[in-house]
CSV table of C-alpha atoms in Angstrom, one decimal:
chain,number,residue,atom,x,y,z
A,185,UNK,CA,-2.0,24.9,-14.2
A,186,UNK,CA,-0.3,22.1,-15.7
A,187,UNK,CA,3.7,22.9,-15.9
A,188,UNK,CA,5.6,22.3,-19.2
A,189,UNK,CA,7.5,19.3,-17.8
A,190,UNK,CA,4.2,17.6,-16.2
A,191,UNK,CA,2.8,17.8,-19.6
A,192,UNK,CA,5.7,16.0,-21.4
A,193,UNK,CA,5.5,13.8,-18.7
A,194,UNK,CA,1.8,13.4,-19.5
A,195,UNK,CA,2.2,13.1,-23.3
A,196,UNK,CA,4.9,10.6,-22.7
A,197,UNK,CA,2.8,8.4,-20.3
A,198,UNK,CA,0.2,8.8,-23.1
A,199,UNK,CA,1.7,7.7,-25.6
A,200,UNK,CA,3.2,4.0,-24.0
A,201,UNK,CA,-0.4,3.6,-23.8
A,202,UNK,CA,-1.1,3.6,-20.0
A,203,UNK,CA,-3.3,6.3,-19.5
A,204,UNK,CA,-5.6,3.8,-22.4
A,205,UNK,CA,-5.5,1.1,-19.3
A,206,UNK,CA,-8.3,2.4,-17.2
A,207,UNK,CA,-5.9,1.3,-14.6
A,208,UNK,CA,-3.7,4.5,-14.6
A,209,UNK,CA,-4.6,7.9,-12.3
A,210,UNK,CA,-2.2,11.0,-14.0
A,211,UNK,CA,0.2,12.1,-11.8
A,212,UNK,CA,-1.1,15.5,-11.9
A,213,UNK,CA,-4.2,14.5,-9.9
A,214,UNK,CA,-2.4,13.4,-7.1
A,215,UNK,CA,-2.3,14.9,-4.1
A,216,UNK,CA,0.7,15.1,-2.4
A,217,UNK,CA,2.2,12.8,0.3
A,218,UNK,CA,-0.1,12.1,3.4
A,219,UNK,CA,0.8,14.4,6.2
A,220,UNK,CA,1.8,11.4,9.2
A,221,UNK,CA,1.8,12.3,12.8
A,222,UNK,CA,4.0,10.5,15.3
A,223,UNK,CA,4.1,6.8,16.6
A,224,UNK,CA,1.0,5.4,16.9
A,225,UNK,CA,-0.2,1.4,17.5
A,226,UNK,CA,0.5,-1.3,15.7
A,227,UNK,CA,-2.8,-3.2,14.5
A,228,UNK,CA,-2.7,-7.1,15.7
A,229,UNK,CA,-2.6,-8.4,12.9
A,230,UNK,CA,1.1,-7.2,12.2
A,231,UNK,CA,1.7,-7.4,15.9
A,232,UNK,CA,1.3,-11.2,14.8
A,233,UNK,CA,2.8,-11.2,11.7
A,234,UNK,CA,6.2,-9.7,13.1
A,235,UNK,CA,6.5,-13.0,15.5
A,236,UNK,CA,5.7,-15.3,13.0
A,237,UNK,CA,8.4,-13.2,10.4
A,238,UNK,CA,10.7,-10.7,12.9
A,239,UNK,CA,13.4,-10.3,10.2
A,240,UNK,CA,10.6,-8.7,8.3
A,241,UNK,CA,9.6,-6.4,10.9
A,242,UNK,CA,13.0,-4.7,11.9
A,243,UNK,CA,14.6,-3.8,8.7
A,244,UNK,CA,15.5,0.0,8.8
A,245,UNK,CA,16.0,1.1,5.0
A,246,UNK,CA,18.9,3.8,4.7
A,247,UNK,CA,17.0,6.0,2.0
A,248,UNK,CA,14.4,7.5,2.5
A,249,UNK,CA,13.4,9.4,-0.3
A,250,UNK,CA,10.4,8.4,-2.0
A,251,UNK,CA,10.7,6.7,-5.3
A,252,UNK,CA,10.9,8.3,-8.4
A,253,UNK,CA,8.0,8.2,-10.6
A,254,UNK,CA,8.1,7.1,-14.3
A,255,UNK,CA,6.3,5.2,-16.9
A,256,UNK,CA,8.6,2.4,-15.5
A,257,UNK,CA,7.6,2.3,-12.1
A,258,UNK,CA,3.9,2.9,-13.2
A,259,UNK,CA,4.2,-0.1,-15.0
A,260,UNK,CA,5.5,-2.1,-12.3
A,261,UNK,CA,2.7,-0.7,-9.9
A,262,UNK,CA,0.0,-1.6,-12.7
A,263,UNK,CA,0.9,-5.2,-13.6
A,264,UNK,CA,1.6,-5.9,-10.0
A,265,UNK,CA,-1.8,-5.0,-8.8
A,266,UNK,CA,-3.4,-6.7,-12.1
A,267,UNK,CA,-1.8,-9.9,-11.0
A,268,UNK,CA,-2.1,-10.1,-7.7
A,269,UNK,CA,-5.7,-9.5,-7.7
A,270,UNK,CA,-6.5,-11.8,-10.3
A,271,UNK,CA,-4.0,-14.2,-8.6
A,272,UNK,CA,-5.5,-14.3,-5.1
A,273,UNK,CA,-9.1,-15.4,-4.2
A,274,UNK,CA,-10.9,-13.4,-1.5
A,275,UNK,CA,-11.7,-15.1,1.7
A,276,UNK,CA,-11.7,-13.8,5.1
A,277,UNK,CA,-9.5,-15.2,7.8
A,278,UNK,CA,-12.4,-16.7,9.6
A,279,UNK,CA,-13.0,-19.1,6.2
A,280,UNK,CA,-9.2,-19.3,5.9
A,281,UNK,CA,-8.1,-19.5,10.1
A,282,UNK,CA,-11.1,-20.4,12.1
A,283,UNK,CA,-10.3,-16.6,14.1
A,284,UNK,CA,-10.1,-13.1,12.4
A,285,UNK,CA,-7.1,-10.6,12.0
A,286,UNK,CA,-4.4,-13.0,11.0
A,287,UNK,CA,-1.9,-11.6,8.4
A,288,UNK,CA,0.0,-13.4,5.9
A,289,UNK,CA,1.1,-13.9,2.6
A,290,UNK,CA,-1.6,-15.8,0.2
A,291,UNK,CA,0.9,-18.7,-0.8
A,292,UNK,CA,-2.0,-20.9,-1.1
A,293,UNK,CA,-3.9,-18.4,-3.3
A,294,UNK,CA,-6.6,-17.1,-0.9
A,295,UNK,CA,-6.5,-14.2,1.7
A,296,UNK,CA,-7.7,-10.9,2.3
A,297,UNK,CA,-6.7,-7.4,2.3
A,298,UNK,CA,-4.0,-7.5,4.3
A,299,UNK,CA,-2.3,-10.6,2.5
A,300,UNK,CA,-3.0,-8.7,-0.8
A,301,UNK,CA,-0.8,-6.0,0.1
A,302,UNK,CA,2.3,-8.0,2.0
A,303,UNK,CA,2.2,-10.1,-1.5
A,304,UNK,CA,2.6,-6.7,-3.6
A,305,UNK,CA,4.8,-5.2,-1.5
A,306,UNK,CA,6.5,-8.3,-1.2
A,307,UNK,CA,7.3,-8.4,-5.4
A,308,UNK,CA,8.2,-4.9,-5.7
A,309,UNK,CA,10.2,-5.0,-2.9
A,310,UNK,CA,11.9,-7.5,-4.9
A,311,UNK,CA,12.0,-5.2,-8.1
A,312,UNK,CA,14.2,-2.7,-6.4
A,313,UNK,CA,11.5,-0.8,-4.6
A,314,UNK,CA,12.5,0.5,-1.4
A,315,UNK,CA,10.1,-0.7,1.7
A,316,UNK,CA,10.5,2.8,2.8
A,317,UNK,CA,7.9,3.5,-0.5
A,318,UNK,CA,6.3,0.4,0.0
A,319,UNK,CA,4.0,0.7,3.1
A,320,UNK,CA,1.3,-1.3,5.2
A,321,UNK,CA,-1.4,1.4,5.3
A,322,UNK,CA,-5.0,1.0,7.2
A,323,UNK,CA,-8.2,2.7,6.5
A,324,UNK,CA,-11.3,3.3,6.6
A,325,UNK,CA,-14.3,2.8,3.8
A,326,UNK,CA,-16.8,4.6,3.0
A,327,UNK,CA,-19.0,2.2,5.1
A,328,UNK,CA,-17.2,2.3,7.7
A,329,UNK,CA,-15.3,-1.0,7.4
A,330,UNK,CA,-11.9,-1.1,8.1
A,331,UNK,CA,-9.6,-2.1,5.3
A,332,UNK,CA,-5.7,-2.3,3.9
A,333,UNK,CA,-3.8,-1.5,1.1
A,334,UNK,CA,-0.3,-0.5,-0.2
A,335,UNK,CA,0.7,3.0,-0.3
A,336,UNK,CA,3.5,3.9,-2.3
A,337,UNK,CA,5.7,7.0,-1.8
A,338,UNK,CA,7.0,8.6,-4.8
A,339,UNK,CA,8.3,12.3,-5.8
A,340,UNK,CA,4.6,12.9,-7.5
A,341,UNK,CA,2.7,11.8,-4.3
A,342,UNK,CA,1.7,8.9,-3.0
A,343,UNK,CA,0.0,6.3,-4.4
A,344,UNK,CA,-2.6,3.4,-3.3
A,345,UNK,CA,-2.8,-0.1,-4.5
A,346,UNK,CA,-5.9,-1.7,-3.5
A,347,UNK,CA,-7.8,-5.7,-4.4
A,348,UNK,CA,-10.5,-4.1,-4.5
A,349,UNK,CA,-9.7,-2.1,-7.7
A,350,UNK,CA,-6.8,-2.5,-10.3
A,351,UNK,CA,-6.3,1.2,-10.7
A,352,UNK,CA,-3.6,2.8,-9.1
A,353,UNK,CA,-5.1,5.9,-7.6
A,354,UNK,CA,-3.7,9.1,-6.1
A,355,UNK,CA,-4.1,8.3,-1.8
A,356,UNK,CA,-6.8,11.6,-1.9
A,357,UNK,CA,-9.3,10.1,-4.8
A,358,UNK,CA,-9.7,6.6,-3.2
A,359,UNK,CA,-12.7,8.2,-1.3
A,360,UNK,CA,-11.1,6.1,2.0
A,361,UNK,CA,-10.6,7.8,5.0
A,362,UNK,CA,-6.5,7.4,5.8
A,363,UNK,CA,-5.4,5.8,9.5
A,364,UNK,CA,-2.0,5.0,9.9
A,365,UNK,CA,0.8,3.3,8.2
A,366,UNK,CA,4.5,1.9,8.7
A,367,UNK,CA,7.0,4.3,9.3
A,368,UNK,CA,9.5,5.2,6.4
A,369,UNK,CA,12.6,4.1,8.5
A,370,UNK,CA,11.2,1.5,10.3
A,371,UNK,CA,9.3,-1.6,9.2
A,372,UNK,CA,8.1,-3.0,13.0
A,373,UNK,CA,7.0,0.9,13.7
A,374,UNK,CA,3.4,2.7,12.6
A,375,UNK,CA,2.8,6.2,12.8
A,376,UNK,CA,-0.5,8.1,12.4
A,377,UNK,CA,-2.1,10.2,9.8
A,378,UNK,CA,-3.0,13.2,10.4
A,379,UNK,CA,-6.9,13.7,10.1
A,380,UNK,CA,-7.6,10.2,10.8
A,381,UNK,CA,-9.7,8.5,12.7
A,382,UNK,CA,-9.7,5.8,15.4
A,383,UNK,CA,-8.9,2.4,14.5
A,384,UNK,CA,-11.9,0.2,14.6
A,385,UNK,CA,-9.8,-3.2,14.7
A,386,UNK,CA,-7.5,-4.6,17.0
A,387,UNK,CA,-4.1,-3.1,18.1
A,388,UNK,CA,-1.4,-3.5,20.2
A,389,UNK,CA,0.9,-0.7,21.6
């Protein structure tokens, strides 16, 4: 049952028109934040990425609640993925780098999954998004492939921004099985989730 303040939320979401985008999952679908387990590996391509970039990999953000959700921030999360994906070309890292797994942001307007989501979280980390909300996350497709995109913690749940999709989906309806992300309170650290599997790609400890 829907409570009286989700549905005001709903009517209000409603009528700014978002839940007319195709692009917008209600908040009452979602399912919760992602139960994490403990410190896990850190997939290679980070590993990597955190040489190239170690200010980026030791920040330790101070709050660490998850963002508030609004039609504001919805917004944010919608035209972000929007442009992003229609910014970026995909092309693996083999096409790109002559070797696979490298991570890095698509300045040059190609990349893959992985440079999709340090671009997003990089712009709204710069809208006042906390990077304890805005985390790396790895999983699994329904093939079987292994894959990345941006989860973002809020007080209705988490949510998943993906290039493959411009919706932004609840983390429990993107049909993907969930691996391991960055840890709230540290951006160099992953922990597990619980009721994932092993990681197919390359990690370090």
């Amino acid at each position: 049952m829907i409570s009286s303040s989700m549905a005001r939320r709903l009517r209000v979401y409603v009528a700014a028109g978002l839940a007319m985008t195709a692009g917008w999952v209600a908040p009452a679908l979602a399912g919760g934040a992602m139960a994490t387990g403990g410190l896990t590996s850190q997939p290679i391509g980070h590993y990597d990425f955190c040489k190239l970039h170690p200010g980026e990999c030791s920040i330790r953000p101070t709050n660490l609640a998850p963002a508030t959700m609004s039609d504001g921030l919805m917004r944010k999360l919608l035209n972000v993925t929007a442009r992003v994906n229609a910014a970026v070309k995909p092309m693996s890292d083999m096409d790109i780098y002559g070797k696979d797994e490298v991570w890095a942001y698509p300045d040059k307007g190609v990349g893959d999954c992985e440079d999709y989501v340090l671009e997003k979280r990089r712009q709204l980390s710069r809208m006042s998004i906390s990077l304890a909300d805005l985390l790396i996350t790895v999983v699994r497709k329904p093939d079987g492939e292994g894959h990345a995109v941006l989860t973002v913690r809020t007080d209705e749940g988490d949510y998943v921004l993906d290039n493959l999709t411009d919706k932004v989906k609840p983390w429990d309806a993107t049909g993907y099985r969930f691996l391991k992300r960055q840890a709230i309170d540290n951006t160099g650290r992953w922990v597990s989730i619980r009721g994932g599997q092993q990681v197919l790609v390359g990690a370090v400890q």
